[in-house]
Amino acid sequence: MDSGLLQKEYGYVLLSGVGGSFLLNIYLATRVGKARKEHDVKYPTLYSPDNEKFNCVQRAHQNFLEGLPIFLTTALIGGLNHPLKATAFSCIYLLGRIVYALGYYTGDPAKRNRGGFMYIGFFGNLGLTIYTALSLLELV
């Protein structure tokens, strides 16, 4: 398919950013559902007043959702001019999110920091987005 506007490699941005986020969200939500059953936390309770382990699982998912809009925005915009770089940054971000969640699942919130390398992907896509904006304004 020749879009005339987008590089064909932009498809990788969509697969990694949108597709990867969708799959990761399903994984994280499933883990919360399992933790609800395991720790007997009923809906609509968002956080347990007395179960830190459940709260860590819930928090890993919630934190992913909080960062999702800006991640997708920067990946999709940054990928307009540099689709392969945006794809790589998106993969780094999502892999970091997985490691972040796995660290949180231990019940020790400090172990979530093992996934801190996700910010390489985040700030990489942010930089590509800024570059795209400056290019549109013909400042670079």
Short mmCIF file of C-alpha atoms in Angstrom, two decimals:
data_model
loop_
_atom_site.label_atom_id
_atom_site.label_comp_id
_atom_site.label_asym_id
_atom_site.label_seq_id
_atom_site.Cartn_x
_atom_site.Cartn_y
_atom_site.Cartn_z
CA MET A 1 0.00 0.00 0.00
CA ASP A 2 1.42 3.37 -1.02
CA SER A 3 -0.06 6.01 1.26
CA GLY A 4 1.78 8.86 -0.43
CA LEU A 5 2.19 10.55 2.94
CA LEU A 6 3.70 7.94 5.22
CA GLN A 7 6.79 5.81 4.82
CA LYS A 8 5.90 2.13 4.57
CA GLU A 9 8.00 1.52 7.71
CA TYR A 10 5.42 3.52 9.67
CA GLY A 11 3.52 0.26 9.88
CA TYR A 12 6.15 -0.89 12.38
CA VAL A 13 5.36 2.13 14.55
CA LEU A 14 1.70 1.13 14.59
CA LEU A 15 2.50 -2.51 15.33
CA SER A 16 4.95 -1.76 18.12
CA GLY A 17 3.20 1.25 19.66
CA VAL A 18 -0.47 0.43 19.33
CA GLY A 19 -0.23 -3.34 19.01
CA GLY A 20 2.40 -3.73 21.70
CA SER A 21 0.51 -1.49 24.10
CA PHE A 22 -2.70 -3.40 23.49
CA LEU A 23 -1.05 -6.75 24.23
CA LEU A 24 0.77 -5.43 27.28
CA ASN A 25 -2.45 -3.93 28.63
CA ILE A 26 -4.20 -7.31 28.29
CA TYR A 27 -1.33 -9.00 30.13
CA LEU A 28 -1.31 -6.44 32.96
CA ALA A 29 -5.11 -6.47 33.31
CA THR A 30 -5.12 -10.27 33.42
CA ARG A 31 -2.55 -10.20 36.20
CA VAL A 32 -4.77 -7.81 38.18
CA GLY A 33 -7.75 -10.13 37.68
CA LYS A 34 -5.75 -13.11 38.94
CA ALA A 35 -4.49 -11.08 41.90
CA ARG A 36 -8.08 -10.10 42.76
CA LYS A 37 -9.01 -13.77 43.02
CA GLU A 38 -5.82 -14.75 44.85
CA HIS A 39 -6.12 -11.98 47.45
CA ASP A 40 -9.95 -11.85 47.56
CA VAL A 41 -10.24 -8.19 46.52
CA LYS A 42 -13.73 -7.62 45.10
CA TYR A 43 -14.82 -5.07 42.52
CA PRO A 44 -15.12 -2.09 42.57
CA THR A 45 -12.32 -1.82 45.14
CA LEU A 46 -9.35 -0.29 43.33
CA TYR A 47 -6.78 -0.76 46.11
CA SER A 48 -6.85 -3.03 49.13
CA PRO A 49 -6.57 -1.32 52.53
CA ASP A 50 -4.59 -4.26 53.91
CA ASN A 51 -2.92 -6.18 51.06
CA GLU A 52 0.28 -4.62 49.71
CA LYS A 53 0.94 -7.51 47.32
CA PHE A 54 -2.35 -6.93 45.52
CA ASN A 55 -1.76 -3.19 45.51
CA CYS A 56 1.60 -3.67 43.82
CA VAL A 57 0.01 -5.69 41.01
CA GLN A 58 -2.77 -3.13 40.63
CA ARG A 59 -0.33 -0.24 40.73
CA ALA A 60 1.84 -1.71 37.95
CA HIS A 61 -1.20 -1.77 35.66
CA GLN A 62 -2.46 1.64 36.75
CA ASN A 63 0.94 3.23 36.21
CA PHE A 64 1.08 1.77 32.69
CA LEU A 65 -2.34 3.28 31.92
CA GLU A 66 -1.30 6.66 33.30
CA GLY A 67 1.66 6.84 30.93
CA LEU A 68 -0.07 5.34 27.89
CA PRO A 69 -1.48 8.52 26.28
CA ILE A 70 1.83 10.39 26.20
CA PHE A 71 3.74 7.26 25.12
CA LEU A 72 1.40 6.65 22.18
CA THR A 73 1.36 10.33 21.23
CA THR A 74 5.15 10.60 21.11
CA ALA A 75 5.56 7.24 19.33
CA LEU A 76 2.99 8.05 16.66
CA ILE A 77 4.21 11.60 16.03
CA GLY A 78 7.91 10.83 16.38
CA GLY A 79 7.52 7.94 13.97
CA LEU A 80 6.27 10.17 11.16
CA ASN A 81 9.83 11.18 10.17
CA HIS A 82 11.79 8.37 11.80
CA PRO A 83 9.64 5.23 11.88
CA LEU A 84 12.42 2.72 12.56
CA LYS A 85 13.88 4.78 15.41
CA ALA A 86 10.41 5.27 16.90
CA THR A 87 9.78 1.53 16.61
CA ALA A 88 13.04 0.76 18.42
CA PHE A 89 12.29 3.31 21.13
CA SER A 90 8.76 1.90 21.51
CA CYS A 91 10.09 -1.62 21.93
CA ILE A 92 12.56 -0.42 24.57
CA TYR A 93 9.75 1.38 26.38
CA LEU A 94 7.40 -1.60 26.35
CA LEU A 95 10.12 -4.04 27.40
CA GLY A 96 10.97 -1.67 30.25
CA ARG A 97 7.30 -1.62 31.24
CA ILE A 98 7.29 -5.42 31.43
CA VAL A 99 10.39 -5.45 33.65
CA TYR A 100 8.84 -2.64 35.73
CA ALA A 101 5.69 -4.72 36.29
CA LEU A 102 7.62 -7.89 37.10
CA GLY A 103 9.60 -5.97 39.70
CA TYR A 104 6.41 -4.59 41.21
CA TYR A 105 4.86 -8.07 41.30
CA THR A 106 7.49 -9.16 43.83
CA GLY A 107 5.66 -7.12 46.46
CA ASP A 108 8.69 -4.88 46.93
CA PRO A 109 7.85 -1.60 45.12
CA ALA A 110 11.53 -0.61 44.94
CA LYS A 111 12.15 -3.51 42.53
CA ARG A 112 10.00 -1.80 39.91
CA ASN A 113 12.97 0.47 39.25
CA ARG A 114 14.63 -2.40 37.36
CA GLY A 115 12.42 -1.34 34.46
CA GLY A 116 13.66 2.24 34.59
CA PHE A 117 15.35 1.79 31.23
CA MET A 118 11.88 2.31 29.75
CA TYR A 119 12.69 6.02 29.93
CA ILE A 120 15.30 5.59 27.20
CA GLY A 121 12.44 4.66 24.91
CA PHE A 122 10.14 7.34 26.26
CA PHE A 123 12.62 10.19 25.96
CA GLY A 124 13.82 8.86 22.60
CA ASN A 125 10.31 9.14 21.18
CA LEU A 126 9.86 12.51 22.85
CA GLY A 127 13.02 13.74 21.12
CA LEU A 128 11.75 12.46 17.77
CA THR A 129 8.45 14.27 18.37
CA ILE A 130 10.25 17.52 19.12
CA TYR A 131 12.36 17.06 15.99
CA THR A 132 9.20 16.49 13.94
CA ALA A 133 7.64 19.68 15.33
CA LEU A 134 10.77 21.69 14.58
CA SER A 135 10.92 20.22 11.07
CA LEU A 136 7.33 21.26 10.39
CA LEU A 137 8.21 24.77 11.52
CA GLU A 138 11.29 24.62 9.27
CA LEU A 139 13.57 25.35 12.23
CA VAL A 140 15.84 22.35 11.58
#
